[in-house]
Amino acid sequence: MHKPTAGWHADTIAIHGGDAPQDPHGALVAPLYQTSTFVFDSTHQGGQRFAGEEAGYIYSRLGNPTVNQLEQRIAELEGMQAGAAAATGMGAVAATMMAFLQQGDHVVASDAIYGCSFALFDHLFRRFGVDVSFVDMSDLEQTKAAFRDNTQLVFLETPANPHLKLVDIAAVSKLAHQHKARLVVDNTFMTPLLQRPGEFGADLVVHSATKYLNGHGDVVAGLVTGRSEDIELIKFTTLKDMGATMSPHDAWLILRGLKTLPVRMQRHCENALAVVAFLQEMQQAGMISRLYFPGVNQDEQSHESDLLQTQMKAAGAVIAFDMTGGFRAATRLLDQLSMIKLAVSLGDAESLIQHPASMTHSPLTPEARAAAGIGDGLVRLSVGLEHADDIITDLRQAFTSLK
Ligand SMILES: CSC/C=C(/NCc1c(COP(=O)(O)O)cnc(C)c1O)C(=O)O
């Protein structure tokens, strides 16, 4: 039965998006195709399918009905033509970038990105002869100067991991396209509910689906969306041959998580605003030297508040802050919390807190960490779905214990 998907709101696409695999029993939730391979009717059919002469499934690393339903749903949510699913967020980042790179190429990357993305670019890509320039993309002149004749890709996160630095997607996209390069935006911290980078000129949008998209702390996975021809290239070169494809069960769990993404993001953002207000009290009390949250440091970047208005629907629910007492205060605070869990990752129902310098961003060289402004006193908090008062109570008792 044809679905009238045109004109649906994101809240509806999150539940109904993507073609559910046909089920003879009319199951409301499409069955999970937990299979490694698919049986051919004949040798001829098998050959035809491998040759691409006949549509149909072959082997789950080459495509799976449950995974395809998720790929279609995330593409519809991002407003992109197609999607590809990966075993992890890093699988999505790596497969996406490597599909468009070869030895001798150059990449312009933001200096504010997740630690393992930095490591992929700064260690692995260099080993294979791809050069990467890390730039402060809030400085468009510096960004422009970084381009070379062999620049093929531009990569950024906004808001960036770990301290929520914002980048003007449209401005960087213009620079990328002037140099005939593709722009890849990692939209993990926002999700398509709060930001759709394709609307501002991103060619490819990647996600750690581990985070908000799945949202329940029980899956590690990745997704990428873009134009059909780019997604096909990623699927049938790097993803297929690197083997970084997503399991059908993970896809099935993410499809279930996505159904509540709109209401979860609303609650995450409401909670985050209440927690920011409390942390501002701690800042006024001198226990926090700097608070990072989109729109909070108005003096810092008035352009930041413009971007919050133009490319984002809300500020999100990840907060970072520098402890006045540095590493020792940060360590004591994190070790004092009880309901808020001391763990990396973000975007889960559970509030999570961690220490970027020694954890998520430990792969950065000391120089890169300094350039990105990631100090030893920096703490990153992912605000969960608990009652805001209970989150604040836990934070308050931990801060009080430092006095
Ligand atoms: C070991 S640290 C835990 C992971 C964290 N981040 C992951 C991440 C990835 C990579 O996504 P996976 O491969 O699904 O973890 C890609 N892009 C962004 C913006 C990310 O934050 C973290 O806690 O900041």
Short mmCIF file of C-alpha atoms and ligand atoms in Angstrom, two decimals:
data_model
loop_
_atom_site.label_atom_id
_atom_site.label_comp_id
_atom_site.label_asym_id
_atom_site.label_seq_id
_atom_site.Cartn_x
_atom_site.Cartn_y
_atom_site.Cartn_z
CA MET A 1 0.00 0.00 0.00
CA HIS A 2 1.50 3.35 -1.02
CA LYS A 3 2.30 5.66 1.91
CA PRO A 4 1.47 9.40 1.58
CA THR A 5 4.84 10.38 3.12
CA ALA A 6 4.95 13.82 1.47
CA GLY A 7 4.21 16.61 3.95
CA TRP A 8 4.59 14.48 7.07
CA HIS A 9 6.12 16.20 10.10
CA ALA A 10 9.33 14.80 11.60
CA ASP A 11 7.29 13.47 14.54
CA THR A 12 5.36 11.24 12.08
CA ILE A 13 8.37 10.26 9.96
CA ALA A 14 10.17 9.16 13.14
CA ILE A 15 7.40 6.53 13.59
CA HIS A 16 6.35 5.63 10.03
CA GLY A 17 9.33 6.61 7.83
CA GLY A 18 10.97 4.04 5.58
CA ASP A 19 9.40 1.13 3.67
CA ALA A 20 8.55 -1.63 6.13
CA PRO A 21 9.52 -5.04 4.73
CA GLN A 22 6.41 -6.84 3.43
CA ASP A 23 4.90 -9.17 6.07
CA PRO A 24 2.24 -11.79 5.14
CA HIS A 25 0.71 -11.63 8.62
CA GLY A 26 0.23 -7.88 8.76
CA ALA A 27 2.43 -7.41 11.81
CA LEU A 28 2.29 -3.79 13.05
CA VAL A 29 6.05 -3.81 13.64
CA ALA A 30 8.01 -5.17 10.67
CA PRO A 31 9.70 -8.46 11.58
CA LEU A 32 13.43 -8.41 12.31
CA TYR A 33 15.35 -10.01 9.43
CA GLN A 34 18.08 -11.49 11.62
CA THR A 35 19.75 -13.41 8.83
CA SER A 36 23.25 -13.46 7.34
CA THR A 37 22.24 -14.63 3.87
CA PHE A 38 19.32 -15.01 1.46
CA VAL A 39 18.38 -18.10 -0.55
CA PHE A 40 18.16 -17.87 -4.35
CA ASP A 41 15.41 -19.58 -6.37
CA SER A 42 17.96 -20.68 -8.93
CA THR A 43 21.61 -20.38 -9.90
CA HIS A 44 20.53 -17.98 -12.60
CA GLN A 45 18.76 -15.76 -10.07
CA GLY A 46 21.84 -15.74 -7.83
CA GLY A 47 24.00 -14.67 -10.74
CA GLN A 48 21.49 -12.05 -11.80
CA ARG A 49 21.41 -10.57 -8.30
CA PHE A 50 25.19 -10.43 -7.99
CA ALA A 51 25.31 -8.81 -11.41
CA GLY A 52 22.76 -6.24 -10.31
CA GLU A 53 20.43 -7.42 -13.08
CA GLU A 54 17.67 -8.42 -10.63
CA ALA A 55 16.57 -6.63 -7.47
CA GLY A 56 16.65 -8.70 -4.33
CA TYR A 57 18.72 -9.49 -1.26
CA ILE A 58 21.94 -11.49 -1.39
CA TYR A 59 23.84 -11.27 1.94
CA SER A 60 23.35 -8.98 4.95
CA ARG A 61 26.69 -7.18 4.52
CA LEU A 62 25.37 -6.15 1.07
CA GLY A 63 21.90 -5.17 2.27
CA ASN A 64 19.15 -6.28 4.66
CA PRO A 65 15.42 -5.40 4.78
CA THR A 66 15.46 -4.23 8.41
CA VAL A 67 18.61 -2.17 7.88
CA ASN A 68 17.18 -0.66 4.68
CA GLN A 69 14.03 0.44 6.50
CA LEU A 70 16.22 2.35 8.98
CA GLU A 71 18.35 3.85 6.19
CA GLN A 72 15.23 5.17 4.48
CA ARG A 73 13.79 6.55 7.74
CA ILE A 74 16.91 8.49 8.71
CA ALA A 75 17.23 9.88 5.15
CA GLU A 76 13.61 11.08 5.30
CA LEU A 77 14.23 12.66 8.70
CA GLU A 78 17.35 14.47 7.42
CA GLY A 79 15.61 15.47 4.17
CA MET A 80 18.31 13.69 2.17
CA GLN A 81 17.83 11.30 -0.78
CA ALA A 82 19.33 8.15 0.75
CA GLY A 83 21.04 6.65 3.78
CA ALA A 84 23.58 3.99 4.71
CA ALA A 85 23.96 2.19 8.03
CA ALA A 86 27.26 1.32 9.72
CA ALA A 87 28.30 -0.78 12.71
CA THR A 88 29.44 2.32 14.64
CA GLY A 89 29.52 6.08 14.29
CA MET A 90 33.23 5.80 13.48
CA GLY A 91 32.34 3.23 10.83
CA ALA A 92 30.01 5.79 9.25
CA VAL A 93 32.64 8.56 9.46
CA ALA A 94 35.43 6.36 8.06
CA ALA A 95 33.38 4.77 5.27
CA THR A 96 32.00 8.15 4.24
CA MET A 97 35.34 9.95 4.13
CA MET A 98 37.30 7.10 2.51
CA ALA A 99 34.73 6.70 -0.27
CA PHE A 100 35.87 10.08 -1.65
CA LEU A 101 39.59 10.04 -0.84
CA GLN A 102 42.72 8.60 -2.37
CA GLN A 103 46.44 8.94 -1.68
CA GLY A 104 47.60 12.52 -2.25
CA ASP A 105 44.25 14.12 -1.38
CA HIS A 106 43.69 16.75 1.32
CA VAL A 107 40.98 17.25 3.94
CA VAL A 108 40.02 20.44 5.81
CA ALA A 109 38.66 19.44 9.24
CA SER A 110 37.40 21.46 12.17
CA ASP A 111 39.80 21.52 15.12
CA ALA A 112 36.81 20.81 17.43
CA ILE A 113 35.76 17.22 16.81
CA TYR A 114 35.39 13.92 18.64
CA GLY A 115 38.66 12.30 19.72
CA CYS A 116 38.46 9.19 17.53
CA SER A 117 37.49 11.25 14.48
CA PHE A 118 40.64 13.29 15.13
CA ALA A 119 42.66 10.07 15.46
CA LEU A 120 41.21 8.67 12.22
CA PHE A 121 42.24 11.82 10.34
CA ASP A 122 45.51 12.63 12.10
CA HIS A 123 46.92 9.10 12.42
CA LEU A 124 45.27 6.68 10.00
CA PHE A 125 44.64 8.95 7.01
CA ARG A 126 48.18 10.33 7.14
CA ARG A 127 49.54 6.77 7.05
CA PHE A 128 47.72 6.29 3.76
CA GLY A 129 48.93 9.55 2.26
CA VAL A 130 45.93 11.78 2.92
CA ASP A 131 46.86 15.12 4.52
CA VAL A 132 44.51 16.84 6.96
CA SER A 133 44.46 20.49 8.04
CA PHE A 134 42.68 21.17 11.35
CA VAL A 135 41.27 24.69 11.49
CA ASP A 136 39.17 26.89 13.76
CA MET A 137 36.06 27.00 11.57
CA SER A 138 34.56 29.86 13.53
CA ASP A 139 37.31 31.84 11.70
CA LEU A 140 36.21 31.76 8.06
CA GLU A 141 39.37 33.50 6.82
CA GLN A 142 41.53 30.81 8.47
CA THR A 143 39.24 28.14 7.04
CA LYS A 144 39.42 29.61 3.52
CA ALA A 145 43.22 29.80 3.70
CA ALA A 146 43.41 26.08 4.52
CA PHE A 147 42.02 24.92 1.16
CA ARG A 148 44.40 23.48 -1.44
CA ASP A 149 43.99 22.38 -5.06
CA ASN A 150 43.79 18.77 -3.81
CA THR A 151 41.20 19.39 -1.08
CA GLN A 152 38.43 16.84 -1.62
CA LEU A 153 36.49 16.89 1.66
CA VAL A 154 35.61 19.22 4.51
CA PHE A 155 34.53 17.75 7.89
CA LEU A 156 32.90 19.47 10.87
CA GLU A 157 30.73 18.90 13.91
CA THR A 158 28.30 21.56 15.14
CA PRO A 159 27.71 21.80 18.07
CA ALA A 160 31.13 20.18 18.46
CA ASN A 161 32.18 17.49 20.91
CA PRO A 162 33.00 18.28 23.76
CA HIS A 163 32.33 21.96 24.35
CA LEU A 164 29.57 22.76 21.92
CA LYS A 165 31.48 25.09 19.57
CA LEU A 166 29.15 26.19 16.74
CA VAL A 167 30.14 26.41 13.07
CA ASP A 168 28.25 28.23 10.30
CA ILE A 169 27.36 25.31 8.03
CA ALA A 170 26.18 27.48 5.12
CA ALA A 171 29.36 29.59 5.15
CA VAL A 172 31.68 26.57 5.24
CA SER A 173 29.57 24.79 2.62
CA LYS A 174 30.03 27.78 0.29
CA LEU A 175 33.82 27.61 0.74
CA ALA A 176 33.81 23.84 0.18
CA HIS A 177 31.80 24.07 -3.03
CA GLN A 178 33.90 26.97 -4.33
CA HIS A 179 36.80 24.51 -4.10
CA LYS A 180 34.76 21.61 -5.57
CA ALA A 181 34.95 19.75 -2.25
CA ARG A 182 32.16 17.90 -0.46
CA LEU A 183 31.09 18.99 3.05
CA VAL A 184 30.53 16.23 5.63
CA VAL A 185 28.70 17.32 8.80
CA ASP A 186 28.52 15.15 11.92
CA ASN A 187 25.03 15.88 13.29
CA THR A 188 25.24 13.58 16.33
CA PHE A 189 24.72 16.24 19.00
CA MET A 190 21.61 17.69 17.32
CA THR A 191 19.81 14.89 15.38
CA PRO A 192 17.62 15.92 12.42
CA LEU A 193 14.95 16.99 14.90
CA LEU A 194 17.05 20.01 15.96
CA GLN A 195 19.23 20.60 12.89
CA ARG A 196 19.22 19.46 9.23
CA PRO A 197 22.69 20.26 7.81
CA GLY A 198 21.55 19.37 4.25
CA GLU A 199 19.34 22.47 4.30
CA PHE A 200 22.51 24.58 4.75
CA GLY A 201 24.62 22.93 2.07
CA ALA A 202 26.05 19.80 3.67
CA ASP A 203 26.58 17.07 1.07
CA LEU A 204 26.76 14.23 3.60
CA VAL A 205 25.44 14.01 7.17
CA VAL A 206 26.86 11.41 9.57
CA HIS A 207 25.64 10.26 12.96
CA SER A 208 26.77 8.18 15.84
CA ALA A 209 23.37 6.46 16.11
CA THR A 210 24.69 5.14 19.42
CA LYS A 211 23.58 8.44 20.92
CA TYR A 212 20.20 10.22 20.68
CA LEU A 213 18.91 8.35 17.63
CA ASN A 214 18.83 5.02 19.44
CA GLY A 215 18.68 6.83 22.78
CA HIS A 216 18.66 3.90 25.19
CA GLY A 217 22.33 3.11 25.75
CA ASP A 218 22.05 -0.41 24.26
CA VAL A 219 23.38 0.00 20.71
CA VAL A 220 26.64 1.13 19.09
CA ALA A 221 25.94 2.10 15.47
CA GLY A 222 26.36 4.74 12.78
CA LEU A 223 24.41 6.31 9.90
CA VAL A 224 25.17 8.55 6.93
CA THR A 225 22.73 10.35 4.60
CA GLY A 226 23.25 12.20 1.34
CA ARG A 227 22.55 12.16 -2.40
CA SER A 228 21.65 8.74 -3.78
CA GLU A 229 24.77 8.42 -5.92
CA ASP A 230 27.07 9.30 -3.01
CA ILE A 231 25.32 6.85 -0.67
CA GLU A 232 25.48 4.08 -3.28
CA LEU A 233 29.23 4.68 -3.60
CA ILE A 234 29.69 4.48 0.18
CA LYS A 235 27.53 1.35 0.46
CA PHE A 236 29.11 -0.63 -2.36
CA THR A 237 32.75 0.35 -1.99
CA THR A 238 33.99 1.33 1.48
CA LEU A 239 31.16 0.04 3.73
CA LYS A 240 30.88 -3.27 1.82
CA ASP A 241 34.60 -3.95 1.64
CA MET A 242 35.59 -2.51 5.03
CA GLY A 243 32.75 -4.63 6.37
CA ALA A 244 31.62 -1.94 8.79
CA THR A 245 27.93 -2.65 8.14
CA MET A 246 25.19 -2.56 10.80
CA SER A 247 23.58 -5.69 12.25
CA PRO A 248 19.85 -6.20 11.56
CA HIS A 249 19.18 -6.40 15.29
CA ASP A 250 20.83 -3.03 15.94
CA ALA A 251 18.79 -1.54 13.08
CA TRP A 252 15.62 -2.97 14.62
CA LEU A 253 16.47 -1.42 18.00
CA ILE A 254 17.25 1.97 16.44
CA LEU A 255 13.96 1.90 14.49
CA ARG A 256 12.23 1.41 17.84
CA GLY A 257 14.26 4.19 19.50
CA LEU A 258 13.52 6.64 16.68
CA LYS A 259 9.76 6.42 17.34
CA THR A 260 10.22 8.49 20.53
CA LEU A 261 13.07 10.72 19.30
CA PRO A 262 10.89 13.85 18.99
CA VAL A 263 9.46 13.61 22.52
CA ARG A 264 12.85 12.57 23.95
CA MET A 265 14.65 15.53 22.38
CA GLN A 266 11.99 17.89 23.73
CA ARG A 267 12.46 16.52 27.27
CA HIS A 268 16.29 16.44 26.97
CA CYS A 269 16.30 20.10 25.95
CA GLU A 270 13.86 21.17 28.69
CA ASN A 271 15.98 19.39 31.30
CA ALA A 272 19.19 20.90 29.92
CA LEU A 273 17.89 24.45 30.32
CA ALA A 274 17.06 23.77 33.97
CA VAL A 275 20.52 22.27 34.56
CA VAL A 276 22.22 25.23 32.80
CA ALA A 277 20.42 27.60 35.17
CA PHE A 278 21.79 25.64 38.14
CA LEU A 279 25.32 25.55 36.71
CA GLN A 280 25.17 29.31 36.20
CA GLU A 281 24.57 29.55 39.96
CA MET A 282 27.75 27.48 40.47
CA GLN A 283 29.53 29.85 38.08
CA GLN A 284 28.36 32.86 40.09
CA ALA A 285 29.57 31.05 43.23
CA GLY A 286 33.02 30.77 41.63
CA MET A 287 33.07 26.94 41.38
CA ILE A 288 32.79 26.95 37.58
CA SER A 289 35.10 29.25 35.60
CA ARG A 290 33.38 28.78 32.25
CA LEU A 291 30.14 27.26 31.04
CA TYR A 292 29.74 25.96 27.47
CA PHE A 293 26.21 25.72 26.05
CA PRO A 294 24.89 27.24 22.79
CA GLY A 295 23.61 30.75 23.42
CA VAL A 296 25.04 31.03 26.97
CA ASN A 297 28.28 32.84 26.11
CA GLN A 298 26.59 35.71 24.32
CA ASP A 299 29.64 37.94 24.75
CA GLU A 300 31.87 35.24 23.28
CA GLN A 301 30.24 34.87 19.90
CA SER A 302 27.17 36.97 19.08
CA HIS A 303 27.39 34.99 15.83
CA GLU A 304 26.72 31.95 18.02
CA SER A 305 23.28 33.28 18.93
CA ASP A 306 22.63 33.95 15.22
CA LEU A 307 23.45 30.31 14.40
CA LEU A 308 21.27 29.14 17.26
CA GLN A 309 18.44 30.99 15.53
CA THR A 310 19.21 30.17 11.91
CA GLN A 311 20.51 26.58 11.77
CA MET A 312 19.32 25.02 15.03
CA LYS A 313 15.84 24.50 16.50
CA ALA A 314 17.14 24.26 20.07
CA ALA A 315 20.48 24.24 21.90
CA GLY A 316 20.49 20.47 22.59
CA ALA A 317 21.24 18.69 25.86
CA VAL A 318 25.02 18.37 26.18
CA ILE A 319 26.63 20.88 28.55
CA ALA A 320 30.34 21.38 29.27
CA PHE A 321 32.01 23.41 31.97
CA ASP A 322 35.49 24.22 33.28
CA MET A 323 35.92 23.61 37.02
CA THR A 324 37.68 26.51 38.73
CA GLY A 325 39.68 23.98 40.74
CA GLY A 326 40.97 22.27 37.56
CA PHE A 327 41.59 18.53 37.26
CA ARG A 328 41.40 17.83 41.00
CA ALA A 329 38.01 19.55 41.39
CA ALA A 330 36.70 17.88 38.23
CA THR A 331 37.75 14.44 39.48
CA ARG A 332 36.22 14.98 42.92
CA LEU A 333 32.97 16.25 41.44
CA LEU A 334 32.60 13.29 39.05
CA ASP A 335 33.45 10.75 41.77
CA GLN A 336 30.88 12.28 44.13
CA LEU A 337 27.84 11.86 41.83
CA SER A 338 25.42 8.99 42.41
CA MET A 339 22.37 9.07 40.11
CA ILE A 340 24.26 10.72 37.24
CA LYS A 341 26.49 7.99 35.80
CA LEU A 342 30.25 8.45 35.27
CA ALA A 343 30.43 7.11 31.71
CA VAL A 344 31.33 8.22 28.19
CA SER A 345 28.74 8.45 25.43
CA LEU A 346 25.72 10.77 25.42
CA GLY A 347 22.13 11.06 24.34
CA ASP A 348 20.85 8.26 26.56
CA ALA A 349 17.85 8.28 28.88
CA GLU A 350 20.38 8.20 31.71
CA SER A 351 22.34 11.38 32.45
CA LEU A 352 26.04 10.72 31.80
CA ILE A 353 29.10 12.73 32.85
CA GLN A 354 32.76 12.38 31.83
CA HIS A 355 36.19 14.00 31.68
CA PRO A 356 37.10 14.72 28.01
CA ALA A 357 40.83 15.35 28.51
CA SER A 358 41.45 11.87 29.96
CA MET A 359 38.56 10.04 28.26
CA THR A 360 36.77 10.91 25.00
CA HIS A 361 39.44 13.31 23.78
CA SER A 362 42.50 11.48 25.10
CA PRO A 363 43.44 10.52 21.50
CA LEU A 364 44.16 14.20 20.78
CA THR A 365 47.79 15.25 21.06
CA PRO A 366 48.43 17.75 23.90
CA GLU A 367 48.89 20.43 21.23
CA ALA A 368 45.58 19.55 19.55
CA ARG A 369 43.81 19.49 22.91
CA ALA A 370 45.20 22.91 23.76
CA ALA A 371 44.22 24.26 20.32
CA ALA A 372 40.70 22.93 20.83
CA GLY A 373 40.54 24.47 24.32
CA ILE A 374 40.08 21.14 26.11
CA GLY A 375 41.61 21.68 29.53
CA ASP A 376 42.10 19.24 32.43
CA GLY A 377 39.29 20.87 34.35
CA LEU A 378 36.71 20.41 31.58
CA VAL A 379 33.64 18.26 32.36
CA ARG A 380 31.01 17.16 29.84
CA LEU A 381 27.47 16.35 30.94
CA SER A 382 24.82 14.63 28.81
CA VAL A 383 21.48 15.60 30.37
CA GLY A 384 19.12 12.63 30.39
CA LEU A 385 15.37 12.12 30.78
CA GLU A 386 15.20 11.88 34.55
CA HIS A 387 13.21 14.57 36.41
CA ALA A 388 15.29 17.78 36.19
CA ASP A 389 15.04 18.30 39.96
CA ASP A 390 16.67 14.91 40.60
CA ILE A 391 19.51 15.70 38.18
CA ILE A 392 20.07 19.06 39.86
CA THR A 393 19.87 17.53 43.36
CA ASP A 394 22.67 15.10 42.46
CA LEU A 395 24.79 17.90 41.00
CA ARG A 396 24.14 20.15 43.98
CA GLN A 397 25.26 17.55 46.53
CA ALA A 398 28.41 16.91 44.53
CA PHE A 399 29.29 20.61 44.26
CA THR A 400 28.51 21.10 47.95
CA SER A 401 30.90 18.28 48.84
CA LEU A 402 33.76 20.28 47.23
CA LYS A 403 33.40 23.17 49.66
C1 LIG B 1 34.85 6.00 23.54
S1 LIG B 1 34.14 7.60 23.74
C2 LIG B 1 32.38 7.26 23.51
C3 LIG B 1 31.87 7.94 22.27
C4 LIG B 1 31.62 9.30 22.15
N1 LIG B 1 31.35 9.82 20.98
C5 LIG B 1 31.22 9.09 19.75
C6 LIG B 1 31.08 9.95 18.53
C7 LIG B 1 31.32 9.39 17.26
C8 LIG B 1 31.69 7.91 17.11
O1 LIG B 1 30.52 7.15 17.34
P1 LIG B 1 30.61 5.62 17.85
O2 LIG B 1 31.60 4.91 16.94
O3 LIG B 1 29.19 5.12 17.69
O4 LIG B 1 31.08 5.65 19.30
C9 LIG B 1 31.16 10.17 16.13
N2 LIG B 1 30.81 11.48 16.22
C10 LIG B 1 30.60 12.06 17.42
C11 LIG B 1 30.21 13.50 17.49
C12 LIG B 1 30.72 11.31 18.61
O5 LIG B 1 30.51 11.91 19.80
C13 LIG B 1 31.60 10.27 23.27
O6 LIG B 1 31.29 9.93 24.42
O7 LIG B 1 31.87 11.47 22.95
#
